[in-house]
Short mmCIF file of C-alpha atoms and ligand atoms in Angstrom, two decimals:
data_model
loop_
_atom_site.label_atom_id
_atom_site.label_comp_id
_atom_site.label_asym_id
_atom_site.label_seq_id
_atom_site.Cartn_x
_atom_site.Cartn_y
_atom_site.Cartn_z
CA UNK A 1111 -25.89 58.04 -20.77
CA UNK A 1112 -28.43 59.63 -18.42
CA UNK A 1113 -28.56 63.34 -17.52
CA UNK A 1114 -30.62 65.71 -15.61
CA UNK A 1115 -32.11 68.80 -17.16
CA UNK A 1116 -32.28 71.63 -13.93
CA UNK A 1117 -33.96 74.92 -14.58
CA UNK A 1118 -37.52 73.86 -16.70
CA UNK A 1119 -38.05 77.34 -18.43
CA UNK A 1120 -38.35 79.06 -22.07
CA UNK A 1121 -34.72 77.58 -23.50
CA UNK A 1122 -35.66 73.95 -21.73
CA UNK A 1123 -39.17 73.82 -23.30
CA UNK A 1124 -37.74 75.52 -26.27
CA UNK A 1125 -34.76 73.57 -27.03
CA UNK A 1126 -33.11 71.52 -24.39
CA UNK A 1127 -36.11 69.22 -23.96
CA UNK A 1128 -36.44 68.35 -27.73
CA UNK A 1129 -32.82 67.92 -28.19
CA UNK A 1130 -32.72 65.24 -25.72
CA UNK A 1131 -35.71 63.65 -26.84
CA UNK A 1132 -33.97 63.14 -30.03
CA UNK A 1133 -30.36 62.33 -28.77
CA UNK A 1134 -28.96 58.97 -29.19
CA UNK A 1135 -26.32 59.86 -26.56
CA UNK A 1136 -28.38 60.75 -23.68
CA UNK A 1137 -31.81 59.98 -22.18
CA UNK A 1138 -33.70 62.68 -19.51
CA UNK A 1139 -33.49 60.53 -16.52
CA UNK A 1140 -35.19 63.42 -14.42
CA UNK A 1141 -35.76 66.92 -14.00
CA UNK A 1142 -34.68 69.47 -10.84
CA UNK A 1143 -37.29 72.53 -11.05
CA UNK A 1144 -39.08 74.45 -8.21
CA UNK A 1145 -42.35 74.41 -9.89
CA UNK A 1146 -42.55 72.66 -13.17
CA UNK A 1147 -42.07 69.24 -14.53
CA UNK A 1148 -41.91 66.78 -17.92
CA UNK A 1149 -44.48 64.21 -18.49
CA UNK A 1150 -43.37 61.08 -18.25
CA UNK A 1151 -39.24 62.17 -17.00
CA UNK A 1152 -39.07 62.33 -12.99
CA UNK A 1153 -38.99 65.27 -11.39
CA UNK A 1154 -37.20 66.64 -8.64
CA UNK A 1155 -37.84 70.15 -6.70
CA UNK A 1156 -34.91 70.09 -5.17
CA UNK A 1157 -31.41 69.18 -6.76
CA UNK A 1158 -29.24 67.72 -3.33
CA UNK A 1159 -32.35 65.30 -3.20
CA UNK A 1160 -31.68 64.35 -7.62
CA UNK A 1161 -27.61 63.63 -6.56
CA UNK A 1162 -28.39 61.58 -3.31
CA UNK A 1163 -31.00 59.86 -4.55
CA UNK A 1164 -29.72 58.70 -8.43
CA UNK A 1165 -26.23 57.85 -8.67
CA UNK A 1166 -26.81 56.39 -12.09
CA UNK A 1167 -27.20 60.33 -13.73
CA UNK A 1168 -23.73 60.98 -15.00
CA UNK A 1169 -24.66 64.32 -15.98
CA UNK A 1170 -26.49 67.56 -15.50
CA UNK A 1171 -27.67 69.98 -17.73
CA UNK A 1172 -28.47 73.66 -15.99
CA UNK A 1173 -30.89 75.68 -17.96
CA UNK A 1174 -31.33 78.07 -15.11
CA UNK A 1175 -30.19 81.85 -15.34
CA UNK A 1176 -26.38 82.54 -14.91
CA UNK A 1177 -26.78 84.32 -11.28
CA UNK A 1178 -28.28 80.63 -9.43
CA UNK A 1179 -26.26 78.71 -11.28
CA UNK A 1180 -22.68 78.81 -10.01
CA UNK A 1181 -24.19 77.31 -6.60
CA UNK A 1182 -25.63 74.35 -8.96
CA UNK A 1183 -22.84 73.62 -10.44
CA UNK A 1184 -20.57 73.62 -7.45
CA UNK A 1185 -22.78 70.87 -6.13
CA UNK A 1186 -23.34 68.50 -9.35
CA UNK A 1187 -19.44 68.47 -9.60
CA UNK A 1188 -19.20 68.02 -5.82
CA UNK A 1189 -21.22 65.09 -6.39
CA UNK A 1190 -19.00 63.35 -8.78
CA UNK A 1191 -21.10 64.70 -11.88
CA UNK A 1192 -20.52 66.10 -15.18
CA UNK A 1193 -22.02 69.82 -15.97
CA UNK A 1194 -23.15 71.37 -18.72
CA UNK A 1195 -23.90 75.09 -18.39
CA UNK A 1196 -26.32 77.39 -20.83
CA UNK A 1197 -24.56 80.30 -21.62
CA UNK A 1198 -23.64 82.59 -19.89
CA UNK A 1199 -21.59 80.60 -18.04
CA UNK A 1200 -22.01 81.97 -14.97
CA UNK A 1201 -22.57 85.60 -13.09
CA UNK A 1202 -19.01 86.30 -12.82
CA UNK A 1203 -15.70 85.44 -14.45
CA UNK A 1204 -13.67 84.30 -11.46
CA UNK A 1205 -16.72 81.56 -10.50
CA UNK A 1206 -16.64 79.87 -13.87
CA UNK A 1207 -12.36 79.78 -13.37
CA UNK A 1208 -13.31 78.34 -10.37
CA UNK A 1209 -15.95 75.63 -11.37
CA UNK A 1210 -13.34 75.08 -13.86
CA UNK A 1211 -10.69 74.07 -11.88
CA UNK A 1212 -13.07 72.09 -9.20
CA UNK A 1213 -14.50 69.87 -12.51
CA UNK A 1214 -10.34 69.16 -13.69
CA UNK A 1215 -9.29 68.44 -9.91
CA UNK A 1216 -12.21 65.83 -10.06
CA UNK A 1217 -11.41 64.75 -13.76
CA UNK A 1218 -15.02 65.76 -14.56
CA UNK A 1219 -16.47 67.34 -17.43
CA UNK A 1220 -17.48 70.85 -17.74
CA UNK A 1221 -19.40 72.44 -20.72
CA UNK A 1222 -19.83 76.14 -20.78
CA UNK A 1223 -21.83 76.07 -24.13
CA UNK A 1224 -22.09 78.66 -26.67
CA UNK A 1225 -25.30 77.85 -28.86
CA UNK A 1226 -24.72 80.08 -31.36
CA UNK A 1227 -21.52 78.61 -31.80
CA UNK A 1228 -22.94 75.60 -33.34
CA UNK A 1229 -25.14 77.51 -35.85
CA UNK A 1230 -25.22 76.37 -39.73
CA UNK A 1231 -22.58 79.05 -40.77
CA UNK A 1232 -20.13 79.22 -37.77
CA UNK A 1233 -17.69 76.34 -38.68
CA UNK A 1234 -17.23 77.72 -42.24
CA UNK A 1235 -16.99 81.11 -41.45
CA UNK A 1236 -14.38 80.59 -39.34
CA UNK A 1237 -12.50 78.57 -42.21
CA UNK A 1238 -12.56 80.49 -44.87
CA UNK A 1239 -11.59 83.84 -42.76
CA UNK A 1240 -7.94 81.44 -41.59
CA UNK A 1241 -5.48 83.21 -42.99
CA UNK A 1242 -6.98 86.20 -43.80
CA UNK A 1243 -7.15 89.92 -43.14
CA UNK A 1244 -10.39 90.90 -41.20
CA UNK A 1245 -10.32 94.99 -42.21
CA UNK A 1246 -13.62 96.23 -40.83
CA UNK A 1247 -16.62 94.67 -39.15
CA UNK A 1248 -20.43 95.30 -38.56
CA UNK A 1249 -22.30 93.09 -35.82
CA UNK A 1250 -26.16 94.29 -35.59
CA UNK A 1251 -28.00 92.17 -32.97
CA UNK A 1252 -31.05 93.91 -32.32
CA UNK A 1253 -34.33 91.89 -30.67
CA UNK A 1254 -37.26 92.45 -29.31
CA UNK A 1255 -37.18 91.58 -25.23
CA UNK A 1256 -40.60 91.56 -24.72
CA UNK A 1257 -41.02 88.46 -27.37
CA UNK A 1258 -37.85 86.46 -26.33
CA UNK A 1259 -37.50 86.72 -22.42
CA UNK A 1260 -41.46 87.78 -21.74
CA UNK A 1261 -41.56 88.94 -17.78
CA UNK A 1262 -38.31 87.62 -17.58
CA UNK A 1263 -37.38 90.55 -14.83
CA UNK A 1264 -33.97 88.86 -13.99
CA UNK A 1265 -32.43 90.02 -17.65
CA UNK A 1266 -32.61 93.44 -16.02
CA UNK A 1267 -31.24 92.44 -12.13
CA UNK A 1268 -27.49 92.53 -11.46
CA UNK A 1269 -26.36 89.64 -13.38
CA UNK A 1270 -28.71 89.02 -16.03
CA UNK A 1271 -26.73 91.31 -17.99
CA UNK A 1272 -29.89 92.92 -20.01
CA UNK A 1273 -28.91 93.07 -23.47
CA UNK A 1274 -25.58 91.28 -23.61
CA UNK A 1275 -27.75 87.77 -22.80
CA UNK A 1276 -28.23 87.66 -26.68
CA UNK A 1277 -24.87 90.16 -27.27
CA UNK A 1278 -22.99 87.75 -25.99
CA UNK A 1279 -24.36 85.25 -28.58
CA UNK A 1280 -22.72 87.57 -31.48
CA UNK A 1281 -19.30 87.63 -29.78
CA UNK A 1282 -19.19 83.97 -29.28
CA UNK A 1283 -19.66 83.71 -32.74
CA UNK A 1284 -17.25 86.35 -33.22
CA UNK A 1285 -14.30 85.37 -31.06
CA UNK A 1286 -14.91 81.46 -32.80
CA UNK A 1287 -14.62 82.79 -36.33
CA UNK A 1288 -11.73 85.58 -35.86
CA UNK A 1289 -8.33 84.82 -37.15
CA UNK A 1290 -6.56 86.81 -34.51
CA UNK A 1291 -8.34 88.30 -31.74
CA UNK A 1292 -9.85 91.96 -31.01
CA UNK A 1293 -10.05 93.88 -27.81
CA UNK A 1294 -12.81 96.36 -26.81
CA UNK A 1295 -11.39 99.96 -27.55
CA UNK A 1296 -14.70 102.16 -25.97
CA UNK A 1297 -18.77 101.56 -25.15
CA UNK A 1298 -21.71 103.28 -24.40
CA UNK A 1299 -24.89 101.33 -22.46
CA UNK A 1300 -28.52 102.61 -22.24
CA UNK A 1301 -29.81 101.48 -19.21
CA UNK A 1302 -33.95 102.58 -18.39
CA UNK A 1303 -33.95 104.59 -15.55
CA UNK A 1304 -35.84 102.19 -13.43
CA UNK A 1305 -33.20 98.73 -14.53
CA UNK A 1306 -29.84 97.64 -13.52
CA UNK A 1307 -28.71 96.61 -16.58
CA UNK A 1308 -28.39 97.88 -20.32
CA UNK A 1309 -31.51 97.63 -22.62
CA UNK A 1310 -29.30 98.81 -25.70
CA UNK A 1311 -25.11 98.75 -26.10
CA UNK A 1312 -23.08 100.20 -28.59
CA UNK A 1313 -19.48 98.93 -28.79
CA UNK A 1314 -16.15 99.52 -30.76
CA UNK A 1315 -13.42 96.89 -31.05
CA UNK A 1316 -9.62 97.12 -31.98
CA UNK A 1317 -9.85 96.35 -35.75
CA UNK A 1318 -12.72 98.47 -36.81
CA UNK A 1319 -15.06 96.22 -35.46
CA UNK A 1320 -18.09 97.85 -34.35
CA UNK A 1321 -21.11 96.07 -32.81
CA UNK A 1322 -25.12 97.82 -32.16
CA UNK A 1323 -26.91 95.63 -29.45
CA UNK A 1324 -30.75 96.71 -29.02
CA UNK A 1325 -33.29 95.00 -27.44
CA UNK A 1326 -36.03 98.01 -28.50
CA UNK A 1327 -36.80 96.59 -32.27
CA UNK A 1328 -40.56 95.65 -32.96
CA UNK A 1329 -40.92 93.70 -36.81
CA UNK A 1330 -38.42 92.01 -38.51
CA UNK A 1331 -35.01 91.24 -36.02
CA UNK A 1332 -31.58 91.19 -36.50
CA UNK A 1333 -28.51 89.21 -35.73
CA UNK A 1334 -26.10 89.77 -38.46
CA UNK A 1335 -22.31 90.14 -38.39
CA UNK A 1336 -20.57 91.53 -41.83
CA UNK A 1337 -16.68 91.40 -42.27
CA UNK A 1338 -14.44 93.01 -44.56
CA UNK A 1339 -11.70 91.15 -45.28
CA UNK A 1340 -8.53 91.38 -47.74
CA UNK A 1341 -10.19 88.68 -49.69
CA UNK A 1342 -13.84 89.65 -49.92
CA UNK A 1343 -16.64 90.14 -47.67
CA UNK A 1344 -18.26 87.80 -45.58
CA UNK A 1345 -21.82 88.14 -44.04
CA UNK A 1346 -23.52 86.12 -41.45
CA UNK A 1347 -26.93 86.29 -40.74
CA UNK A 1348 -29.63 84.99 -39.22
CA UNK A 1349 -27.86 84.82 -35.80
CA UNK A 1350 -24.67 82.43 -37.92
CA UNK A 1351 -27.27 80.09 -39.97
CA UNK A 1352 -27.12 81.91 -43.11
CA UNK A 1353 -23.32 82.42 -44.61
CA UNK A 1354 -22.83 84.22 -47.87
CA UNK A 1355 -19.33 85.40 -48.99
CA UNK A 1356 -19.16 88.41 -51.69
CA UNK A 1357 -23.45 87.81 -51.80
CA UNK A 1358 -23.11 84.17 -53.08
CA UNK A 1359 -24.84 81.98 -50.64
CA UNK A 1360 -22.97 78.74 -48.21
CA UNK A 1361 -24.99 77.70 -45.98
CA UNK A 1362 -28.74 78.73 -45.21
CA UNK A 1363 -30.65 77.29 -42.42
CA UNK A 1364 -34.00 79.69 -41.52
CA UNK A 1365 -33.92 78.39 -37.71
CA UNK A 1366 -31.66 77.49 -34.61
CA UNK A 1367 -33.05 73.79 -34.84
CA UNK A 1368 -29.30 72.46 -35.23
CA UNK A 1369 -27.90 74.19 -32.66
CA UNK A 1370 -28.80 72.15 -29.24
CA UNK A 1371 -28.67 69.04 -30.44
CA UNK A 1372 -24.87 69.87 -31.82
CA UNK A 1373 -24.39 70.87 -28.27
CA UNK A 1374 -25.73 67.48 -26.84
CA UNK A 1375 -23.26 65.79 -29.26
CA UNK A 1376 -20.15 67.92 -28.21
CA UNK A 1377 -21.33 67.03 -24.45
CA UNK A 1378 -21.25 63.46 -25.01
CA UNK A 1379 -17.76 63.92 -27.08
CA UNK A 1380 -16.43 65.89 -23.91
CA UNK A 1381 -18.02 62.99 -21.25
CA UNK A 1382 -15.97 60.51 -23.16
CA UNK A 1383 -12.86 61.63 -23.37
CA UNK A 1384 -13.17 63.38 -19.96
CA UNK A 1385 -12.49 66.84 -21.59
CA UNK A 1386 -13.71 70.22 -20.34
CA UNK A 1387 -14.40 73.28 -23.14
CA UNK A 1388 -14.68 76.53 -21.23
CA UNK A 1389 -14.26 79.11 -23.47
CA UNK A 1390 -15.08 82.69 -21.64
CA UNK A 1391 -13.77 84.84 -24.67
CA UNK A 1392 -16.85 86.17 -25.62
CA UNK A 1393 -17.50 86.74 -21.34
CA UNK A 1394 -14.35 89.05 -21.66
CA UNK A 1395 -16.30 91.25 -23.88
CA UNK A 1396 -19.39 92.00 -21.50
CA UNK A 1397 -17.13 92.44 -18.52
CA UNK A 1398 -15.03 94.90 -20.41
CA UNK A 1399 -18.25 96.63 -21.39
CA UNK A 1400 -19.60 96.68 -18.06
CA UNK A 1401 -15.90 98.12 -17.08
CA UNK A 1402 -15.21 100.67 -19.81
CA UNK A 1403 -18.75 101.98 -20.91
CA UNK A 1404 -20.02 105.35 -20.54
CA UNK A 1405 -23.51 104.98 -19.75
CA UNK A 1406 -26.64 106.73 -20.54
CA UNK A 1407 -30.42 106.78 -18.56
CA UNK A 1408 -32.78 106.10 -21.36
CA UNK A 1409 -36.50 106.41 -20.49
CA UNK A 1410 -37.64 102.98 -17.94
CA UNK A 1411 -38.54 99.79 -19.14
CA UNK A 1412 -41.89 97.95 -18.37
CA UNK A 1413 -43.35 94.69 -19.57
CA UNK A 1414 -46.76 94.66 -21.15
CA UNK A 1415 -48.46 93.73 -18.16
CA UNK A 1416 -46.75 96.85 -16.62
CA UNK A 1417 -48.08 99.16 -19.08
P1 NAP B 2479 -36.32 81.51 -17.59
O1 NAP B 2479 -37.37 80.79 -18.36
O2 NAP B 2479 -36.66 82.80 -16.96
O3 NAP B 2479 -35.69 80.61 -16.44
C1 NAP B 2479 -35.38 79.27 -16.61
C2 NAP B 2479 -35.66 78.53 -15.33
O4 NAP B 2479 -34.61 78.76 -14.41
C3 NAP B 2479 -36.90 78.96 -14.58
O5 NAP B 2479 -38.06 78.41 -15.16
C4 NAP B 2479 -36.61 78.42 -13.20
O6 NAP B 2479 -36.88 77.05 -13.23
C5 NAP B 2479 -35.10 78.55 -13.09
N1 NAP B 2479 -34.73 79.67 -12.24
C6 NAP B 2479 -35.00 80.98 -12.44
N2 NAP B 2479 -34.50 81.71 -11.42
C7 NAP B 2479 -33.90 80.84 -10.59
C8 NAP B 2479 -33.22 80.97 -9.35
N3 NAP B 2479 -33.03 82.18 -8.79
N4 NAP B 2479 -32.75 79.86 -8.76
C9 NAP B 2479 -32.93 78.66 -9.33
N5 NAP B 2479 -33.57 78.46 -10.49
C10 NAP B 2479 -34.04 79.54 -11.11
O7 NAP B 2479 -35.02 81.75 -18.52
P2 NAP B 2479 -34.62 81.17 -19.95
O8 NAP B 2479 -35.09 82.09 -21.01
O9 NAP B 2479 -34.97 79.73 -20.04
O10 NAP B 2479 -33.05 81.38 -19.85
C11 NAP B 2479 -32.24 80.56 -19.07
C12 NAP B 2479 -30.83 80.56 -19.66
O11 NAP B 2479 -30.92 80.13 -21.02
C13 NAP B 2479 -30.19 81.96 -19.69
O12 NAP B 2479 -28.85 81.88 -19.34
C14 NAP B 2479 -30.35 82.40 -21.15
O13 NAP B 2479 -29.32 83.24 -21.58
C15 NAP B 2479 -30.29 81.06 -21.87
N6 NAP B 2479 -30.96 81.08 -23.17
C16 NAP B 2479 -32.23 81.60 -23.28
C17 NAP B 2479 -32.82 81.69 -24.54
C18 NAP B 2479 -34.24 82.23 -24.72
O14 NAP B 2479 -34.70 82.35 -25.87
N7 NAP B 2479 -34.96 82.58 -23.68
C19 NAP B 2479 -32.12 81.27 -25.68
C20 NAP B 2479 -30.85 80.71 -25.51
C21 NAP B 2479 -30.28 80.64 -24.26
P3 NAP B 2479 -37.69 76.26 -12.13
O15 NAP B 2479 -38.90 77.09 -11.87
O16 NAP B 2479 -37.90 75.04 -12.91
O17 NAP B 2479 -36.84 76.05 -10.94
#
């Protein structure tokens, strides 16, 4: 099947592009970016001119920031074509419910994807916790911003919800594995004096879980999620890859190479059996954040080239 990859930044050079090239599903049939493009794939600057022009893409693939892309995605479904959205789904709640119900009135396919989701551990995790009693939880997800979203100024703009855009990679991993679900029972959020959004967020959940978002750590980085359960304790590291239970090791995969393609897969498994999966559980969590926290001014935040 062909699809269109919109939005050629770090996570389309990083991952998308490389997925596809491998994909026995789907071929890149073209590109929609204001200013970059992929050798060899055609490229389009503007996207109305991609859905006029080739009626044989089935599908596109928006790799753009959450605030542009509810717009995007409005118009690939309006154009008869399947979406598949990087997460976070979208800016807001209520315009992912309603690209939602636009893709199932036009028995389309829409993807909000969870990376994270598909990491080595996820799928096992979640299995062995059925059935059991989750007693106490630790998630540390702590990054360093300047390394992973370099100059990337809309992270910190209304929308770009700072330090919940990899947060919210830990509770989709979360709310997947959980046997019954938690709530968010209180939050605090440093935001720099001179940002809109939180650079660090600590949160506590109904069932002891507890979670310590920072995007200030330099050296080694974290994105670990430990649970105490009746029947042992289960860690996760290495942002899902790694699984040990009671320190005997699962699975163990060093990198997020798995992790696209799985999503390219699911896509093509969706776009068959004209399916949607829009799961905004771990989009709950942010907007209850964003609701409930007390916040704190922490000293402003400026890229390198600021300094
Ligand atoms: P990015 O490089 O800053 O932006 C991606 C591309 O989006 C840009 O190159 C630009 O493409 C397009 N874009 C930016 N602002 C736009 C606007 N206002 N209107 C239309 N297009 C716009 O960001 P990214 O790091 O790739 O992140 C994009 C998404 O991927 C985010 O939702 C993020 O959470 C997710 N993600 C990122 C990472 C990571 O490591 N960075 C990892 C996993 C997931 P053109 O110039 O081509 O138009």
């Amino acid at each position: 099947m062909k699809l269109a990859l919109a939005g050629i930044g770090k996570i389309a050079l990083d991952q998308h592009i490389p997925a596809l090239a491998a994909s026995k599903d789907w071929e890149l049939a073209a590109t929609v970016s204001r200013n970059a493009s992929v050798e060899g794939v055609p490229a389009f600057s503007d996207l109305s001119e991609l859905l006029a022009q080739r009626p044989d893409i089935e599908a596109v693939s928006l790799a753009m920031p959450p605030a542009p892309r509810y717009d995007y995605a409005r118009a690939v479904l309006e154009a008869g074509r399947h979406a598949m959205l990087e997460k976070p789904p979208g800016a807001t709640l209520a315009e992912v419910h309603a690209l939602e119900r636009h893709a199932r009135q036009k028995g389309l396919t829409l993807f909000a994807t969870w990376h994270s989701r598909m990491a080595r551990g996820v799928a096992a995790a979640r299995d062995w916790l059925a059935g059991k009693t989750v007693l106490s939880g630790k998630i540390v997800w702590r990054e360093d911003v300047r390394h992973w979203h370099p100059g990337q100024d809309w992270v910190f703009e209304p929308g770009g919800m700072g330090v919940f855009d990899p947060g919210i990679n830990a509770l989709s991993i979360l709310t997947e594995i959980l046997p019954a679900p938690v709530h968010l029972a209180s939050a605090e959020l440093d935001v720099p004096a001179n940002r809109q959004t939180p650079i660090a967020a600590r949160l506590r959940f109904s069932g002891g879980i507890t979670a310590d978002f920072d995007w200030r750590q330099e050296g080694p980085q974290t994105w670990d999620i430990t649970l105490e359960t009746d029947a042992g304790r289960l860690v996760l590291g290495m942002g899902g890859n790694v699984l040990e239970i009671d320190g005997r090791a699962i699975e163990s995969e060093e990198t997020l190479s798995g992790e696209y393609p799985a999503l390219y897969v699911r896509m093509a498994e969706l776009v068959r059996a004209r399916k949607s999966d829009v799961d905004l559980s771990p989009m709950v969590h942010v907007a209850d954040a964003m609701m409930l926290a007390r916040r704190n001014a922490v000293e402003p935040f400026f890229w390198d080239t600021q300094r």
